[in-house]
Coordinates of C-alpha atoms and ligand atoms in Angstrom, one line a residue:
M1 CA -22.7 -13.6 -12.7
K2 CA -20.4 -11.6 -10.4
K3 CA -17.3 -13.3 -9.1
Y4 CA -17.4 -13.8 -5.3
N5 CA -15.2 -11.5 -3.3
P6 CA -14.7 -12.5 0.3
Q7 CA -14.1 -8.8 1.2
L8 CA -17.6 -7.6 0.2
N9 CA -20.8 -8.4 2.2
A10 CA -24.2 -9.4 0.7
N11 CA -25.0 -6.0 -0.4
G12 CA -21.6 -5.6 -2.3
E13 CA -20.2 -3.2 0.3
L14 CA -16.9 -3.5 1.7
H15 CA -16.6 -5.5 4.9
H16 CA -13.0 -6.4 5.0
L17 CA -10.0 -4.8 3.0
L18 CA -7.7 -7.8 2.1
S19 CA -6.7 -6.8 -1.5
I20 CA -7.3 -4.4 -4.3
E21 CA -7.9 -7.2 -6.7
G22 CA -11.4 -7.5 -7.6
L23 CA -12.6 -4.4 -6.0
P24 CA -14.7 -2.3 -8.4
R25 CA -13.9 1.2 -9.4
D26 CA -16.7 2.8 -7.3
I27 CA -15.5 1.4 -4.1
L28 CA -11.9 2.8 -4.7
T29 CA -13.3 6.1 -5.7
H30 CA -15.5 6.1 -2.7
I31 CA -12.4 5.4 -0.5
L32 CA -10.5 8.3 -2.1
N33 CA -13.2 10.8 -1.9
T34 CA -13.9 10.0 1.7
A35 CA -10.1 10.3 2.5
E36 CA -10.3 13.8 0.8
S37 CA -12.7 15.0 3.5
F38 CA -10.5 13.7 6.2
V39 CA -7.3 15.7 5.0
T40 CA -8.8 18.7 6.5
V41 CA -9.0 17.0 10.0
A42 CA -5.4 17.4 10.4
E43 CA -5.5 21.2 10.0
R44 CA -7.9 21.6 12.8
E45 CA -6.9 22.5 16.4
V46 CA -8.7 19.3 17.8
K47 CA -7.7 16.7 15.0
K48 CA -10.6 14.2 16.0
V49 CA -14.0 13.1 14.7
P50 CA -16.3 11.0 16.7
L51 CA -17.0 8.3 13.8
L52 CA -15.5 5.3 15.7
R53 CA -15.9 6.4 19.1
G54 CA -16.4 3.1 21.5
K55 CA -14.8 0.8 18.7
A56 CA -11.9 -1.2 19.6
I57 CA -9.3 -1.3 16.9
F58 CA -6.3 -4.0 17.3
N59 CA -3.1 -3.5 15.4
L60 CA -1.3 -6.7 14.9
F61 CA 2.0 -6.3 13.3
F62 CA 3.9 -9.5 13.1
E63 CA 6.4 -7.9 10.8
N64 CA 8.3 -4.6 11.3
S65 CA 6.8 -1.3 10.2
T66 CA 7.3 2.3 10.6
R67 CA 4.7 4.2 8.4
T68 CA 1.8 1.7 8.3
R69 CA 1.5 0.9 12.0
T70 CA 2.0 4.5 13.1
T71 CA -0.4 6.0 10.5
F72 CA -3.0 3.3 11.3
E73 CA -2.7 4.2 15.0
I74 CA -3.0 8.0 14.4
A75 CA -5.9 7.4 11.9
A76 CA -7.9 5.2 14.5
K77 CA -7.2 7.7 17.2
R78 CA -8.3 10.7 14.8
L79 CA -11.6 8.6 14.3
S80 CA -11.8 8.4 18.1
A81 CA -11.6 4.8 18.4
D82 CA -9.7 2.9 21.3
V83 CA -6.5 1.6 19.7
I84 CA -4.8 -1.4 21.1
N85 CA -1.3 -2.2 19.7
L86 CA -0.2 -5.7 20.4
N87 CA 3.5 -6.0 20.9
I88 CA 4.2 -9.2 19.2
G89 CA 7.6 -9.4 20.6
S90 CA 6.4 -9.6 24.1
S91 CA 3.1 -11.4 23.4
S92 CA 2.3 -15.3 23.8
T93 CA 3.0 -15.7 20.1
S94 CA 6.8 -16.4 21.5
K95 CA 5.3 -19.3 23.5
G96 CA 3.7 -21.1 20.6
E97 CA 0.3 -19.7 20.7
T98 CA -1.3 -20.0 16.9
L99 CA -2.1 -16.7 14.9
L100 CA -5.9 -17.9 15.1
D101 CA -5.8 -18.6 18.8
T102 CA -4.4 -15.0 19.3
V103 CA -7.1 -13.6 17.2
D104 CA -9.9 -15.5 19.2
N105 CA -8.5 -14.2 22.6
L106 CA -8.5 -10.7 21.2
S107 CA -12.1 -11.1 19.8
A108 CA -13.0 -12.1 23.2
M109 CA -11.8 -8.7 24.5
Q110 CA -14.6 -7.2 22.1
A111 CA -12.4 -6.2 19.1
D112 CA -14.1 -4.6 16.3
M113 CA -11.4 -4.4 13.9
F114 CA -7.9 -6.1 13.2
V115 CA -5.4 -4.4 11.3
V116 CA -2.9 -7.3 10.5
R117 CA 0.8 -7.3 8.9
H118 CA 2.2 -10.6 8.7
A119 CA 5.2 -12.1 6.5
Q120 CA 2.9 -14.9 5.4
S121 CA 0.8 -14.3 2.3
G122 CA -2.9 -15.0 3.1
A123 CA -2.6 -14.3 6.8
A124 CA -5.2 -11.5 6.6
H125 CA -7.4 -13.6 4.5
L126 CA -7.3 -16.5 7.0
I127 CA -8.3 -14.2 9.8
A128 CA -11.1 -12.6 8.0
K129 CA -12.5 -16.2 7.1
H130 CA -12.2 -17.1 10.9
V131 CA -13.6 -14.0 12.9
A132 CA -17.2 -13.4 13.8
P133 CA -19.3 -11.6 11.2
H134 CA -19.3 -8.2 13.0
I135 CA -15.5 -7.9 13.1
H136 CA -13.7 -6.3 10.2
V137 CA -9.9 -7.0 8.9
V138 CA -7.7 -4.9 7.2
N139 CA -4.6 -6.2 5.5
A140 CA -1.6 -4.0 6.4
G141 CA 0.7 -6.1 4.1
D142 CA 0.9 -10.0 3.8
G143 CA 4.0 -11.3 2.3
R144 CA 4.6 -10.5 -1.3
H145 CA 1.0 -10.6 -1.9
A146 CA -1.0 -7.4 -1.3
H147 CA -0.6 -3.9 0.7
P148 CA -3.9 -2.6 -0.2
T149 CA -3.9 0.7 1.9
Q150 CA -0.4 1.5 0.4
G151 CA -1.9 1.1 -3.1
L152 CA -4.7 3.5 -2.1
L153 CA -2.5 6.1 -0.6
D154 CA -0.3 6.0 -3.7
V155 CA -3.3 6.6 -6.1
F156 CA -4.7 9.2 -3.6
T157 CA -1.3 11.0 -3.8
I158 CA -1.1 10.8 -7.5
R159 CA -4.7 12.0 -7.9
R160 CA -3.7 14.9 -5.6
Y161 CA -0.8 16.0 -8.0
K162 CA -2.1 14.7 -11.4
E163 CA -5.8 14.8 -11.1
D164 CA -7.0 12.8 -14.3
F165 CA -6.0 9.1 -14.1
T166 CA -7.0 8.6 -17.6
R167 CA -4.1 10.6 -19.2
L168 CA -1.2 9.2 -17.1
R169 CA 1.9 7.1 -17.9
V170 CA 3.2 5.5 -14.5
A171 CA 6.4 3.7 -14.2
I172 CA 7.1 1.2 -11.3
V173 CA 10.8 0.5 -10.8
G174 CA 12.7 -2.1 -9.1
D175 CA 12.1 -5.1 -7.1
I176 CA 8.5 -6.0 -8.6
L177 CA 9.0 -9.6 -7.9
H178 CA 8.9 -9.5 -4.1
S179 CA 6.6 -6.3 -3.8
R180 CA 3.0 -6.5 -2.5
V181 CA 3.1 -2.7 -3.0
A182 CA 3.7 -3.1 -6.7
R183 CA 0.8 -5.7 -7.1
S184 CA -1.5 -3.3 -5.1
E185 CA -0.5 -0.3 -7.1
I186 CA -0.9 -2.1 -10.5
H187 CA -4.6 -3.2 -9.5
A188 CA -5.4 0.1 -8.4
L189 CA -4.1 2.0 -11.4
N190 CA -5.7 -0.5 -13.7
V191 CA -9.1 -0.2 -11.8
L192 CA -8.7 3.6 -11.9
G193 CA -8.1 3.6 -15.7
V194 CA -4.4 4.5 -16.2
P195 CA -3.8 3.9 -19.8
E196 CA 0.0 3.1 -19.4
I197 CA 1.6 1.3 -16.7
R198 CA 5.2 0.3 -17.1
V199 CA 7.2 -1.9 -14.9
I200 CA 11.2 -1.5 -15.2
A201 CA 13.4 -4.0 -13.6
P202 CA 16.0 -6.5 -14.5
K203 CA 14.5 -10.1 -15.6
T204 CA 15.4 -11.6 -12.4
L205 CA 13.1 -9.1 -10.4
L206 CA 10.1 -9.6 -12.4
P207 CA 7.3 -12.1 -11.9
T208 CA 6.7 -14.6 -14.8
N209 CA 3.9 -13.4 -16.9
V210 CA 3.8 -9.9 -15.5
E211 CA 2.4 -8.6 -18.8
Q212 CA -1.0 -10.4 -17.9
M213 CA -1.3 -7.9 -15.1
G214 CA -1.8 -5.2 -17.7
V215 CA 1.5 -3.6 -17.6
H216 CA 4.3 -2.8 -20.4
V217 CA 7.8 -4.5 -19.3
Y218 CA 11.1 -2.4 -19.8
H219 CA 14.8 -3.5 -18.7
D220 CA 16.2 -0.1 -19.4
M221 CA 15.8 3.0 -17.5
A222 CA 16.0 5.5 -20.3
Q223 CA 13.3 3.8 -22.4
G224 CA 11.1 3.0 -19.5
L225 CA 11.1 6.5 -18.0
K226 CA 10.7 8.3 -21.1
D227 CA 7.8 10.8 -20.8
V228 CA 6.2 9.3 -17.8
D229 CA 4.3 11.4 -15.3
V230 CA 4.8 9.3 -12.2
V231 CA 8.0 7.3 -11.1
M232 CA 7.2 4.8 -8.3
M233 CA 10.6 3.4 -6.8
L234 CA 10.8 0.2 -5.0
R235 CA 13.2 -1.1 -2.3
L236 CA 15.0 -4.3 -3.0
Q237 CA 13.3 -6.6 -0.5
N238 CA 16.4 -8.8 0.6
E239 CA 14.2 -10.3 3.3
R240 CA 12.1 -12.1 0.8
M241 CA 14.8 -12.9 -1.8
R242 CA 16.0 -16.5 -2.3
G243 CA 19.4 -16.9 -3.8
A244 CA 21.5 -14.1 -5.7
L245 CA 19.1 -12.2 -7.9
L246 CA 21.5 -9.5 -8.5
P247 CA 25.2 -9.0 -9.0
S248 CA 25.4 -6.5 -6.1
A249 CA 23.6 -3.4 -4.9
G250 CA 26.1 -1.1 -6.6
E251 CA 25.4 -2.8 -9.9
F252 CA 21.6 -2.3 -9.3
F253 CA 22.1 1.3 -8.5
K254 CA 24.1 1.9 -11.7
Y255 CA 21.4 0.6 -13.8
Y256 CA 18.3 0.9 -11.9
G257 CA 18.8 3.5 -9.0
L258 CA 16.9 6.8 -9.8
T259 CA 19.5 9.5 -10.3
A260 CA 18.9 13.1 -11.6
D261 CA 20.1 11.9 -14.9
K262 CA 17.8 9.2 -15.3
L263 CA 14.8 11.2 -13.9
A264 CA 15.4 13.7 -16.9
H265 CA 14.0 11.0 -19.1
A266 CA 10.6 11.4 -17.5
R267 CA 8.2 14.6 -18.1
P268 CA 9.6 17.7 -16.5
D269 CA 6.6 17.7 -14.0
A270 CA 6.9 14.1 -13.1
I271 CA 6.5 13.2 -9.6
V272 CA 8.8 10.7 -7.8
M273 CA 7.2 8.3 -5.3
H274 CA 8.5 5.7 -2.9
P275 CA 6.6 3.7 -0.3
G276 CA 9.3 3.5 2.1
P277 CA 11.7 2.3 3.8
M278 CA 14.1 3.9 1.3
N279 CA 17.4 2.5 0.8
R280 CA 19.4 5.8 -0.3
G281 CA 22.2 4.9 -2.8
I282 CA 20.6 1.6 -3.9
E283 CA 17.3 2.4 -5.3
I284 CA 17.4 6.1 -5.1
D285 CA 19.7 8.9 -5.0
S286 CA 19.5 11.2 -2.1
G287 CA 19.3 14.2 -4.5
V288 CA 16.2 12.7 -6.0
A289 CA 14.6 11.6 -2.9
D290 CA 14.9 15.1 -1.3
G291 CA 14.4 16.9 -4.7
R292 CA 11.7 19.1 -5.9
Q293 CA 9.9 16.3 -7.6
S294 CA 9.6 14.0 -4.7
V295 CA 6.2 13.5 -2.9
I296 CA 7.6 10.7 -0.7
L297 CA 6.7 12.4 2.5
P298 CA 3.3 13.9 1.3
Q299 CA 2.5 10.1 0.6
V300 CA 3.1 9.3 4.4
T301 CA 0.7 12.3 5.3
F302 CA -2.0 11.2 3.0
G303 CA -1.7 7.7 4.5
I304 CA -3.4 8.9 7.6
A305 CA -6.6 10.2 5.7
V306 CA -6.7 7.0 3.4
R307 CA -6.5 4.8 6.5
M308 CA -9.2 7.0 8.2
A309 CA -11.3 6.6 5.1
V310 CA -10.9 2.8 5.0
M311 CA -11.6 2.3 8.6
S312 CA -14.7 4.6 8.8
I313 CA -16.3 3.0 5.7
L314 CA -15.8 -0.6 7.0
A315 CA -17.1 0.2 10.4
G316 CA -20.2 1.9 8.6
N317 CA -20.9 -1.2 6.5
Ligands
LIG1 N1 5.3 1.5 3.2 C1 5.3 0.6 4.2 O1 4.6 -0.3 4.3 O2 6.3 1.1 5.4 P1 6.4 0.4 6.6 O3 7.0 -1.0 6.4 O4 7.2 1.2 7.6 O5 5.1 0.3 7.3

């Protein structure tokens, strides 16, 4: 019997996007293929398609964001939706209104979709369980739990440069413990058939039993990066750290910061990725971040097409 997945409707179609965990390969592939068709929209003189005309999409970002919030807004506008960005700082949240009361009031304004970022893991699930059946919810990052559209845009970027997932070695480096991005990437890479996923980090920045996610653990950059095709760097997420997990940022850079010397252990055609925001000189050297192997800015651009794909698929189901 198939496991119940709150993201899917009775026909097994995507109704909300809350996490990559539990999604079948055909749904991920459908999102990636749909995103491919949206890449060219950006190249047109009029960068718009009418797929979400008349739909109201609310961006609810209770945590800071540059890339995700902006690219969701651009994506929704390119789909011709009406986009409402709730300014949390000046909203009634500051007067003590609960998350679900806020959602109920916005639903009363005929919302069709909520895009939600929240510091609390599970916030998007809570909203998805609460809203009326016609409303779709997209998780734009919840605590350290999941960031599914980031995971999707990352695998989309990899596919653009490397094509065949089944022949790849991918290394994810840095603060795995606090990273919703790493969790979503690992699920996506596993579902798409990447045979070797490595995580490279000090013991203090790894979740217990991380191997159970289908990854190989390394604590040394030279060994972990050897012959990999893709290097994904992560930011030290100080806002989610409790206690001193590292001697210092300088010490972290010395052992785990990606420099040209360390990158030389990877394949010569390896690509370097980072979800952003980057902390130069802490997890990545500027020469590498801006170097010929970096695809960090293309990741951002592809994020628009991937978010267009997610929203158009949800609205069609
Ligand atoms: N990658 C990412 O989530 O960046 P933002 O926090 O700027 O949205």
